[in-house]
Coordinates of C-alpha atoms in Angstrom, one line a residue:
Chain E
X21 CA 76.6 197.2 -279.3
X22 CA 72.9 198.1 -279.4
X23 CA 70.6 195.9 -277.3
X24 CA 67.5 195.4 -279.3
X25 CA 64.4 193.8 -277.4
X26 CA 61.4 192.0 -279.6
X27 CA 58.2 192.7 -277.5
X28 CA 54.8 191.2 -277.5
X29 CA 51.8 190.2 -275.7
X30 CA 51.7 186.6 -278.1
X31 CA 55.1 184.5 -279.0
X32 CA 56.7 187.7 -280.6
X33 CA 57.5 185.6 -283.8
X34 CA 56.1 188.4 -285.9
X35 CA 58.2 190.9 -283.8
X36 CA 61.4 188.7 -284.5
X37 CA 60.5 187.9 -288.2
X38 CA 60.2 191.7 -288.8
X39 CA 62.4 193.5 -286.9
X40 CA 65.1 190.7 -288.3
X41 CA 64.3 191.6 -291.6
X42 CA 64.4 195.8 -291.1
X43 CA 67.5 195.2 -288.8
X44 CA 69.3 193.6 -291.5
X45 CA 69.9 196.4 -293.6
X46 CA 72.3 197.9 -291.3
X47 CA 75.3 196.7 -291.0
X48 CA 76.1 196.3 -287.0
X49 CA 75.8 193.9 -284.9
X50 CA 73.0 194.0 -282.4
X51 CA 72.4 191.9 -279.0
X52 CA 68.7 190.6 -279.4
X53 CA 66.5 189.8 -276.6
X54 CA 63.0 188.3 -277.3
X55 CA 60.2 188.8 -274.7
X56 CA 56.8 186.8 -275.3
X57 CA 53.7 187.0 -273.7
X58 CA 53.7 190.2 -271.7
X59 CA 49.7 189.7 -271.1
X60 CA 50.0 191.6 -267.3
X61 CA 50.7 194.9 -266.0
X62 CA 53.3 193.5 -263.6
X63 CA 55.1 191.8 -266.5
X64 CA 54.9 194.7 -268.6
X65 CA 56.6 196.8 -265.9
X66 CA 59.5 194.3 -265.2
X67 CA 59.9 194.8 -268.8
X68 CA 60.4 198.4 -269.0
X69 CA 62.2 197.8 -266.0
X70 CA 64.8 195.5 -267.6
X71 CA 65.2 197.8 -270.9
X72 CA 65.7 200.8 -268.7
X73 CA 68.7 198.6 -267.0
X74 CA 70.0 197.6 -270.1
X75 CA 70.3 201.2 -271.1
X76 CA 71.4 202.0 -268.0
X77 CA 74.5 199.5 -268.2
X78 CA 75.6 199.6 -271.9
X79 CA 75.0 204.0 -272.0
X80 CA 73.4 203.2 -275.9
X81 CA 69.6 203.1 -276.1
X82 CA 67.7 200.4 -276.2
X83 CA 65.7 199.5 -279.7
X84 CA 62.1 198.0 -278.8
X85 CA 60.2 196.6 -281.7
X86 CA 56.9 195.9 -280.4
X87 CA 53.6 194.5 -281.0
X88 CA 51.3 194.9 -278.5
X89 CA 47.2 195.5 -278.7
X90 CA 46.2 196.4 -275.1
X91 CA 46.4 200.2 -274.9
X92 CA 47.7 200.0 -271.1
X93 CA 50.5 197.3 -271.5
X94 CA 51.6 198.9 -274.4
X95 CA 52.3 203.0 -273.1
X96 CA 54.3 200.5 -270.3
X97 CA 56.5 199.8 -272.5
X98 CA 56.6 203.0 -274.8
X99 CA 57.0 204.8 -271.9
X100 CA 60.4 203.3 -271.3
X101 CA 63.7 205.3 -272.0
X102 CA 64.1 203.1 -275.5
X103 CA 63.1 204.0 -278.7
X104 CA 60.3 202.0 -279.5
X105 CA 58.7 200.7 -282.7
X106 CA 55.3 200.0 -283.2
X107 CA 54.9 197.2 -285.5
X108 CA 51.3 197.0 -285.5
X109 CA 49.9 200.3 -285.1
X110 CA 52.0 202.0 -287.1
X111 CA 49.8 200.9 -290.2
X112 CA 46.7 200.1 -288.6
X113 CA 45.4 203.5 -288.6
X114 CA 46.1 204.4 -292.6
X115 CA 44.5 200.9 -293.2
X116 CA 41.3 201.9 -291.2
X117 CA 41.0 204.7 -293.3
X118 CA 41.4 203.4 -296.3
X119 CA 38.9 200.5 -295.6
X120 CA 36.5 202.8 -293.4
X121 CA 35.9 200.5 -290.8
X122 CA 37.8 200.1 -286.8
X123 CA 40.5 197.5 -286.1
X124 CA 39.3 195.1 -283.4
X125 CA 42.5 193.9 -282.0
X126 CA 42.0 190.6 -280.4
X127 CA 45.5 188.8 -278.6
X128 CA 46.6 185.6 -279.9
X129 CA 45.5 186.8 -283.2
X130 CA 48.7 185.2 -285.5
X131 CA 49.7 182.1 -283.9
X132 CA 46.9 181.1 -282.1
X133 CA 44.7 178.5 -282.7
X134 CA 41.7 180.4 -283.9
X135 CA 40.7 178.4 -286.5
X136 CA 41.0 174.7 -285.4
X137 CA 40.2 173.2 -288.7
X138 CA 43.1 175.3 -290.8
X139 CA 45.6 174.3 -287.7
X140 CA 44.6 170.8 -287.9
X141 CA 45.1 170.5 -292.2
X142 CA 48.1 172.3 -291.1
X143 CA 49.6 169.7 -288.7
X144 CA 47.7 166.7 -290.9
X145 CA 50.4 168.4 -293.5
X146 CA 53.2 167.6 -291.1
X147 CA 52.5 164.0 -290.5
X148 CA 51.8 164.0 -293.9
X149 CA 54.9 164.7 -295.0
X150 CA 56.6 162.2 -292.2
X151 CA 54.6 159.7 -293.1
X152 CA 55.9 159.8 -296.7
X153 CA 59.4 160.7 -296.3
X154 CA 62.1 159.7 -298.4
X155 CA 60.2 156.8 -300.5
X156 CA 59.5 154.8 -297.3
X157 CA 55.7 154.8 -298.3
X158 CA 54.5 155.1 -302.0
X159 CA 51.3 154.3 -301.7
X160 CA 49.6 157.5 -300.6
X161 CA 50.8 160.1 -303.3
X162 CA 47.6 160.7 -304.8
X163 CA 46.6 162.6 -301.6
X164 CA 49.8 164.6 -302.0
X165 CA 50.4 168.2 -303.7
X166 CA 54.0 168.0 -304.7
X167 CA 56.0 165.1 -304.9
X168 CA 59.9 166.2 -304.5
X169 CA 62.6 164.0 -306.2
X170 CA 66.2 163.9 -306.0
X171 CA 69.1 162.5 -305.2
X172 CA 69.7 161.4 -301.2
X173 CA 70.4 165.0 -299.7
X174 CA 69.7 167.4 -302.1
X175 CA 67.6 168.9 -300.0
X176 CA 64.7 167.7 -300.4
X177 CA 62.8 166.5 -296.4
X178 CA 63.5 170.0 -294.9
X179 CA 62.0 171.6 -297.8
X180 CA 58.7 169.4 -297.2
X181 CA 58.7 169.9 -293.9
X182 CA 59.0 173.5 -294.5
X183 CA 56.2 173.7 -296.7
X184 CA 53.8 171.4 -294.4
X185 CA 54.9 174.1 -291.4
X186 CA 54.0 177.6 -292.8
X187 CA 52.3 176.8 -295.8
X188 CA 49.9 173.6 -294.8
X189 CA 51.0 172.4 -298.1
X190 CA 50.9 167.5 -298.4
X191 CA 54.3 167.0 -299.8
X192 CA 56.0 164.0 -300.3
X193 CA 59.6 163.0 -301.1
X194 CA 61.2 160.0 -303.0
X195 CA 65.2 160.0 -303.1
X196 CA 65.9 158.1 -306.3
X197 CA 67.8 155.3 -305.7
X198 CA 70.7 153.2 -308.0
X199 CA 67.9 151.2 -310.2
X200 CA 66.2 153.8 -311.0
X201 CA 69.5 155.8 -311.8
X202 CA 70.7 152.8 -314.1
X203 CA 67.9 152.2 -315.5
X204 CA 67.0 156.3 -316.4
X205 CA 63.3 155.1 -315.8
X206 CA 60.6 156.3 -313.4
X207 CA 59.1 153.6 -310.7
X208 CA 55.3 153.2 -311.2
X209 CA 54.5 154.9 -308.1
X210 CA 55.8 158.0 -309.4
X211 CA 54.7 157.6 -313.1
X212 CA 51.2 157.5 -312.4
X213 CA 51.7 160.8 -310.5
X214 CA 53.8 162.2 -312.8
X215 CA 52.2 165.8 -312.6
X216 CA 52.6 166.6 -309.3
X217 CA 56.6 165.8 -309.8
X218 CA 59.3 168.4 -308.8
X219 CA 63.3 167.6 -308.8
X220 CA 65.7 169.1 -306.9
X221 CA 69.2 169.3 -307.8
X222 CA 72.6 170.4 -306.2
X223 CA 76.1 171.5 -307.2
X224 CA 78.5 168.3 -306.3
X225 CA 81.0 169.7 -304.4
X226 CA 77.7 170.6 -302.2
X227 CA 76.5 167.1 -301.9
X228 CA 79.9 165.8 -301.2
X229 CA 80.1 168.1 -298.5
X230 CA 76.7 167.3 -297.2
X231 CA 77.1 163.2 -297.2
X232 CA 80.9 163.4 -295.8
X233 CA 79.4 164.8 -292.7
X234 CA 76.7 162.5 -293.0
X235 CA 78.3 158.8 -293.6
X236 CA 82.5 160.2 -293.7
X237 CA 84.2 158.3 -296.4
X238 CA 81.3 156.2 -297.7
X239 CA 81.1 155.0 -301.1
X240 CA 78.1 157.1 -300.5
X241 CA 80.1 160.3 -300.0
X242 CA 82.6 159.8 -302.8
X243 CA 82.9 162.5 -305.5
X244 CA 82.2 160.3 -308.3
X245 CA 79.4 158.8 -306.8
X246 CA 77.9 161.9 -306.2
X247 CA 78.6 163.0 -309.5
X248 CA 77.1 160.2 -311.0
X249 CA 73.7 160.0 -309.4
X250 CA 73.6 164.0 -310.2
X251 CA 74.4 163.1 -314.0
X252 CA 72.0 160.3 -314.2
X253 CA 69.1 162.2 -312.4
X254 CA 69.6 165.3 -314.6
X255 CA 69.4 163.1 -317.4
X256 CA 66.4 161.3 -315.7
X257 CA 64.6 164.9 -315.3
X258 CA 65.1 166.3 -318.5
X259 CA 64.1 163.2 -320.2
X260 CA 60.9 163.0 -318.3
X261 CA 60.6 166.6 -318.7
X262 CA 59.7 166.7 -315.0
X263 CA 60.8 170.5 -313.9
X264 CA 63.5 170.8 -311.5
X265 CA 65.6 174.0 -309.5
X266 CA 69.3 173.9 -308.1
X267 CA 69.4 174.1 -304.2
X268 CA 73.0 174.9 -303.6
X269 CA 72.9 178.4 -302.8
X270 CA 68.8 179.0 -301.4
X271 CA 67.7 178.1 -298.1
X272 CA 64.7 176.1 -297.7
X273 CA 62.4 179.0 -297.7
X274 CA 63.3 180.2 -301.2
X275 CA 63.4 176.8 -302.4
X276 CA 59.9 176.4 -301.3
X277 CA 58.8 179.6 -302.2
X278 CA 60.4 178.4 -305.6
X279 CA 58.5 175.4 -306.2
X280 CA 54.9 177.5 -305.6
X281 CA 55.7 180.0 -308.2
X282 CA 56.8 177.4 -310.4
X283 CA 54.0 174.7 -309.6
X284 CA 51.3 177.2 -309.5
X285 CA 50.2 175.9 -305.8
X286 CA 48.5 178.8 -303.9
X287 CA 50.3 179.4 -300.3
X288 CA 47.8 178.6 -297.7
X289 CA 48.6 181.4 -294.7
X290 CA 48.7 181.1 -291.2
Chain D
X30 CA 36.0 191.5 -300.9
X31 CA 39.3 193.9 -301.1
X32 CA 42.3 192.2 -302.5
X33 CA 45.8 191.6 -300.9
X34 CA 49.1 191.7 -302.6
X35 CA 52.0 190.9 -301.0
X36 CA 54.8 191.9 -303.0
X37 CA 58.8 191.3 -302.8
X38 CA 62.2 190.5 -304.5
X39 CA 62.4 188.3 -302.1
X40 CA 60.4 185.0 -300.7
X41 CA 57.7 187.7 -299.5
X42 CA 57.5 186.0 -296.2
X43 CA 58.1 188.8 -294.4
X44 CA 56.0 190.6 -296.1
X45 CA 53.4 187.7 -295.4
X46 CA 53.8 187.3 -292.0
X47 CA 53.7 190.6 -291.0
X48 CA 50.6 191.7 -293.4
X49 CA 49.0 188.9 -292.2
X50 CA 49.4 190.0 -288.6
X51 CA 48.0 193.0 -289.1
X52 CA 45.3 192.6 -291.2
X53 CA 44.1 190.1 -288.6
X54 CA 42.8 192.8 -286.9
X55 CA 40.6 193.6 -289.4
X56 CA 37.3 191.9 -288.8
X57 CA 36.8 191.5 -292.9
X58 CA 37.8 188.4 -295.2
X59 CA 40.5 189.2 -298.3
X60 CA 41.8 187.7 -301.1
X61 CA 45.6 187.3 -300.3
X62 CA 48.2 186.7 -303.0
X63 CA 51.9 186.5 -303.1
X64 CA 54.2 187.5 -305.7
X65 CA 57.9 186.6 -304.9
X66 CA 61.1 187.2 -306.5
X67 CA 60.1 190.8 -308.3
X68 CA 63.5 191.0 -309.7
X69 CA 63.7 192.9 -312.3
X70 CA 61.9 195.8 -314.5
X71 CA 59.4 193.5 -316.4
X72 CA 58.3 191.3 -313.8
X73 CA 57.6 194.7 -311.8
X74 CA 55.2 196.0 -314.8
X75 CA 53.5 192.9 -314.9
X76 CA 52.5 193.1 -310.8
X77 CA 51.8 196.9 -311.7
X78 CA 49.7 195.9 -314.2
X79 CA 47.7 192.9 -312.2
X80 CA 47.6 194.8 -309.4
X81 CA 45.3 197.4 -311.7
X82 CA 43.7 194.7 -313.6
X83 CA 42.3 193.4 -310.3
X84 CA 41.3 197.0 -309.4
X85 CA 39.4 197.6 -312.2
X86 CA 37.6 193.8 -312.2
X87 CA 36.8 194.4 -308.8
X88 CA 35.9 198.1 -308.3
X89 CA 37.9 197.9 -304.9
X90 CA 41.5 199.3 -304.0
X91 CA 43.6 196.8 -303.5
X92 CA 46.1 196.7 -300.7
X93 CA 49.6 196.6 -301.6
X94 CA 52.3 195.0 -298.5
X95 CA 56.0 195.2 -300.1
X96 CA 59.5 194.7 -299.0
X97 CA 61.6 195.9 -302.0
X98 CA 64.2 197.4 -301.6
X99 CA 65.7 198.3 -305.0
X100 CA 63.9 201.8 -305.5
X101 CA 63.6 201.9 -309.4
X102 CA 61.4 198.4 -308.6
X103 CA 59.6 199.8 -305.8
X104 CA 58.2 203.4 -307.5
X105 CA 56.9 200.9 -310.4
X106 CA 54.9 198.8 -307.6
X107 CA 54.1 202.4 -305.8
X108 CA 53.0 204.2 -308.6
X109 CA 50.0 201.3 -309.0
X110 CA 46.5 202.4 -308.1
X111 CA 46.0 200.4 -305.1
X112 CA 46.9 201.4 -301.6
X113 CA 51.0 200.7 -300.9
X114 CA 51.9 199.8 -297.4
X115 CA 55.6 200.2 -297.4
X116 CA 56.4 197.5 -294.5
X117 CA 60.6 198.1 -294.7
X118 CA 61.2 201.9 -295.3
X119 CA 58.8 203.2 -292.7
X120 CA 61.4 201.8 -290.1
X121 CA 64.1 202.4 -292.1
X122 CA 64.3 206.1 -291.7
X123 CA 63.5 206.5 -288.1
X124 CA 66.1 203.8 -287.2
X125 CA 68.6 205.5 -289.5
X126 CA 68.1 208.8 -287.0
X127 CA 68.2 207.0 -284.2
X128 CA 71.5 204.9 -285.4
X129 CA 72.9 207.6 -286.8
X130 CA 74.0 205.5 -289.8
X131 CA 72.5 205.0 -292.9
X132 CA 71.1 201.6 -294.2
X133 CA 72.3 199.4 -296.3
X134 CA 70.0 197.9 -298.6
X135 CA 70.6 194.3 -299.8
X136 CA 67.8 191.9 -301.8
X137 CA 68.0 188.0 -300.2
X138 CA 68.9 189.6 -296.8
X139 CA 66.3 188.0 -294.5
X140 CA 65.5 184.3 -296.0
X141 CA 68.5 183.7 -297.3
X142 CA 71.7 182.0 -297.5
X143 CA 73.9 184.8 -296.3
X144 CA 75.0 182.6 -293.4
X145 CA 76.0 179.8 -294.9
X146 CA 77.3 178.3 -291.4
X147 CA 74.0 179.6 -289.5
X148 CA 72.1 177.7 -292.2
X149 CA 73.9 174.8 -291.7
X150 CA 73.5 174.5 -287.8
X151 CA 69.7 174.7 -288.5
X152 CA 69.5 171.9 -291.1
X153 CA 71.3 169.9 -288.8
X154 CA 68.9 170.4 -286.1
X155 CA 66.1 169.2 -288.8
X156 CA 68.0 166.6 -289.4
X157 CA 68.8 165.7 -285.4
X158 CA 64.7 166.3 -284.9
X159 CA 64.4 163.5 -287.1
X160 CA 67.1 160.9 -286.8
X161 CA 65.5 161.0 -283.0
X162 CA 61.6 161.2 -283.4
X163 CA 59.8 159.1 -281.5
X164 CA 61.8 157.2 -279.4
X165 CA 64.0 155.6 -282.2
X166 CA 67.2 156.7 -280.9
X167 CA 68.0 157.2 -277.7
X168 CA 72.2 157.5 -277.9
X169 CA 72.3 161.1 -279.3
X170 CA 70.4 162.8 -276.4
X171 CA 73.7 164.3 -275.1
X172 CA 73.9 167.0 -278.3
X173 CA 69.7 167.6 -277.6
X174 CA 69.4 171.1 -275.9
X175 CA 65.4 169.8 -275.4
X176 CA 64.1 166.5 -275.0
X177 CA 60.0 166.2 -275.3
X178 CA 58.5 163.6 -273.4
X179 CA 55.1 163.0 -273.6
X180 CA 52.4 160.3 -274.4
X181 CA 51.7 159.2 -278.2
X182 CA 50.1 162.4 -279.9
X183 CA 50.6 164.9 -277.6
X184 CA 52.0 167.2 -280.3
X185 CA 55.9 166.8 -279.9
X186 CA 57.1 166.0 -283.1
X187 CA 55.7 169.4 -285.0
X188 CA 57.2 170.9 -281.8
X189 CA 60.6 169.5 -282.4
X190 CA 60.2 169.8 -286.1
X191 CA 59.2 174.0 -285.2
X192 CA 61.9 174.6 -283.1
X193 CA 64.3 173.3 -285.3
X194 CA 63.5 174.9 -288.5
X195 CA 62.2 178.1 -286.9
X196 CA 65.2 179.2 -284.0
X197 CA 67.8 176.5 -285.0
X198 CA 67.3 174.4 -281.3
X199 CA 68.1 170.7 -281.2
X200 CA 65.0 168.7 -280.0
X201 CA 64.7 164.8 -279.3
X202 CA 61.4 163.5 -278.5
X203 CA 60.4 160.3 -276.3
X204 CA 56.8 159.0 -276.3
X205 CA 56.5 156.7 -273.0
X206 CA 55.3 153.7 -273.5
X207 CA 53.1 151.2 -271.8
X208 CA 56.3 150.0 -269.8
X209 CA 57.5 153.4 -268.8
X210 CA 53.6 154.4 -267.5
X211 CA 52.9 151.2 -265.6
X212 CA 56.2 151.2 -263.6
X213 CA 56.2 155.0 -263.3
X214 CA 59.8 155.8 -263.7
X215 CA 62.2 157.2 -266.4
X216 CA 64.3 154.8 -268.5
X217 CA 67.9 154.9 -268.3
X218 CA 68.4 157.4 -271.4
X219 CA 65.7 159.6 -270.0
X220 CA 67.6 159.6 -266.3
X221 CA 70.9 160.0 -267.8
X222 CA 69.5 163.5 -269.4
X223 CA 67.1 164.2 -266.5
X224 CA 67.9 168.6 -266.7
X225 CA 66.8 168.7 -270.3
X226 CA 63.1 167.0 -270.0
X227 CA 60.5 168.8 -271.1
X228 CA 57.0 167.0 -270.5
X229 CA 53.9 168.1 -273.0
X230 CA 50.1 166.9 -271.8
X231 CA 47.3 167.1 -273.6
X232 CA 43.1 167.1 -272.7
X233 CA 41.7 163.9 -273.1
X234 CA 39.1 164.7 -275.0
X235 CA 41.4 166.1 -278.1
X236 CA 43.8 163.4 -277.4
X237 CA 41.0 161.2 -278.4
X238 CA 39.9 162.9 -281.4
X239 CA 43.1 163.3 -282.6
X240 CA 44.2 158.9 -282.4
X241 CA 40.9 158.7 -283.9
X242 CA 41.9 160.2 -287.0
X243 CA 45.2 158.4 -286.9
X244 CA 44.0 155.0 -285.8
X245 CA 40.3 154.5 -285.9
X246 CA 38.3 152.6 -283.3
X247 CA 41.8 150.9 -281.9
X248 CA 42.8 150.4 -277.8
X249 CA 45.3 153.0 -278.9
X250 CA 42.1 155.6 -279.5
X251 CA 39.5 154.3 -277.1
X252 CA 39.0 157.0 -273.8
X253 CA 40.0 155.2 -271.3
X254 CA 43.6 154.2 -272.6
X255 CA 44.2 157.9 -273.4
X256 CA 42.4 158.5 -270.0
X257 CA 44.8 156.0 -268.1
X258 CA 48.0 157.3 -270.2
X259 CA 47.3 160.8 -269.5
X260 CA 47.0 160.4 -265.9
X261 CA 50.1 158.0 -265.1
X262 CA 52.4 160.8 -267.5
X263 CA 51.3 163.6 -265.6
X264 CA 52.3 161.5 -262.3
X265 CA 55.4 160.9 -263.6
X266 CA 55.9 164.1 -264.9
X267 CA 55.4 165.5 -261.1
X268 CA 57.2 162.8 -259.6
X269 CA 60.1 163.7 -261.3
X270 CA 59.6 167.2 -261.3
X271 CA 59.5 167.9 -264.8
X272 CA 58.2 170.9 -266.3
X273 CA 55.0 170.6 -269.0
X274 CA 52.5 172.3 -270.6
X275 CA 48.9 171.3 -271.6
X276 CA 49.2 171.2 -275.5
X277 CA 45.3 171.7 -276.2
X278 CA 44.6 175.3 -276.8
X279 CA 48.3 176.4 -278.0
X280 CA 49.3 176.1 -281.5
X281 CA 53.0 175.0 -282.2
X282 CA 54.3 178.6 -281.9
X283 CA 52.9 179.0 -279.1
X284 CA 53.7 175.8 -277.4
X285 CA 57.5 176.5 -278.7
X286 CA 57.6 179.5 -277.7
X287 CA 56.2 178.7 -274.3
X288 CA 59.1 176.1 -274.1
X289 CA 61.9 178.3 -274.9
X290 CA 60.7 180.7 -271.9
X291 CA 60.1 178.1 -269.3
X292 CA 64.3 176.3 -270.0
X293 CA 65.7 179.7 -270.4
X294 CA 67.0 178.3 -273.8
X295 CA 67.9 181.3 -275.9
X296 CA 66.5 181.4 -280.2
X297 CA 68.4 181.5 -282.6
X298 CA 66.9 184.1 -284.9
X299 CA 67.4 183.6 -288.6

């Protein structure tokens, strides 16, 4: 198995995000290492010094995928035995060109704090969406962007939380519960918000799935239950003509990206 | 002001994160948008056809960051006027020589549900972030790999709520309360879980500002209670001999990532 090392002189997420995604369209399985924060010569050398070992051991070589600005800590690391990808540099110099001005590279650049007042809306996004998690508070969606309904696990806090985390975006969440199911109406809270309303659905089998692991053999968890509420808030959705995506086969980050395309809501990014 | 695109038949998050990390370097402001899901001939014409629109509005080439990997799609977003950074296939071929296989292109590879039992694991660690925020449950901290202690707005819920979503890891987070600081010991759930503490500080200063905004003018916010709590955690914290980090300057990448090196706990990279 190829040993493949993210490298970088901040947290490496970009590395990781990346490399993950180029890595993926080959079809092997690769040991992955990530190594954050190599802001030192010394560190930078036990670095090479442990991807030369690995080399050394395992006889295949080493894929580094690197991003790195500091000229010096960087040729540390190309100049070990791997074969090493440079992330950033790679298309810095055709973008200087084409924009006719110099890179500055500055550490810390991507998930850093640089700009206090987008990290604080950011994390005021967070709480945000804590604070108004699953219908427990009803009283603060005008400050909100998106309002999520559903049925109890559909889906619908992760995908909040997700948007609060990398997009900054104030969404709220309101599980619909057996009066409003019965009674195919919307509560007040959510009428006089009506805009901002997106639903999320499932496949039943799904939710049975998700609620037996939740709460095993509940009323809660039974089949027709779950296909009941699923009817009724279908019903409840169309009626209201309040638009609405399946989240049985997407992961929270298509979901999310989902809702933005369908909402219109820019991405805020960070 | 040049204008970004990033384009993808996928979320474009890659495409996002890693354009945005490089153009960070760039000591200019742009005009960033995202257009997901490019999955088909049409939709492809259309970004073609924006992607002119906006150079001929603005008299500037735009910048073009794509992951596509169908190649009929891609040549219609190439063959646009602006300038096309092709983030996948510049890696793709070097990696292919070095591999000596040939890749494997598949849409939906990186932020999707491929793994359906991957995907899982890390919505229950959402879910496990949650059901023990805050000190509200103490009884699951055997299954936490990580358990953040620290005082009230230190920063360790977004932590908990990072690490989950971000690399999968089960977090539980204890704020101490006045009980816990005046006697200057652990409770008995703490104790019982000693090896997985991980203690988060904060400056004063910011601790203040940040209560402020949460609570205004209370005891909670004043100086000298943050004062007093900050300085009887960090006792404890040595006391006990449990590792922390000052929160102030780090965002919550950083302070994750920071965590994950001190424990030795491996990410899970999705």
């Amino acid at each position: 198995m190829h040993t493949v090392f993210y490298v970088s002189d901040g947290t490496a997420i970009t590395a990781e995000v990346f490399g993950h995604a180029v890595l993926s369209q080959f079809p092997l399985p690769f040991e992955q290492f990530t190594i954050p924060f190599v802001e030192d010569v010394d560190k930078a050398r036990a670095v090479q010094a442990r991807i030369n070992e690995s080399y050394h051991q395992s006889g295949k070589q080493p894929l580094v995928f690197h991003t790195i600005v500091d000229d010096e800590l960087r040729r540390i690391i190309t100049d070990s035995d791997a074969m090493c990808y440079d992330f950033l540099n790679t298309f810095v110099a055709p973008i200087e060109q084409q924009l006719g001005i110099k890179a500055e590279p500055r550490t810390h650049r991507t998930h850093g704090m640089e700009n206090k007042q987008h990290y604080d809306a950011r994390i005021d996004a967070v709480n945000y969406a804590l604070d108004n998690d699953d219908g427990v508070n009803t009283k603060e969606y005008d400050e909100a962007d998106i309002i999520l309904v559903g049925v109890s696990r559909c889906g619908k806090t992760p995908t909040c939380l997700y948007l609060a985390l990398q997009f900054g975006i104030r969404v709220a969440n309101y599980p619909f519960i057996d009066q409003d199911m019965s009674r195919l109406s919307l509560p007040p809270a959510l009428k006089a918000n009506r805009h901002k309303l997106f639903g999320l659905t499932i496949d039943v089998n799904r939710l049975q799935e998700i609620r037996q692991r939740r709460r095993a053999d509940s009323r809660y968890a039974a089949i027709d239950q779950c296909r009941y509420e699923l009817s009724q808030v279908e019903k409840l959705f169309r009626m209201e003509a309040i638009p609405f995506i399946d989240t049985t086969y997407h992961s929270v980050e298509e979901i999310s990206v989902k809702i933005l395309e369908r909402t219109g809501i820019r991405r805020r990014i960070y």
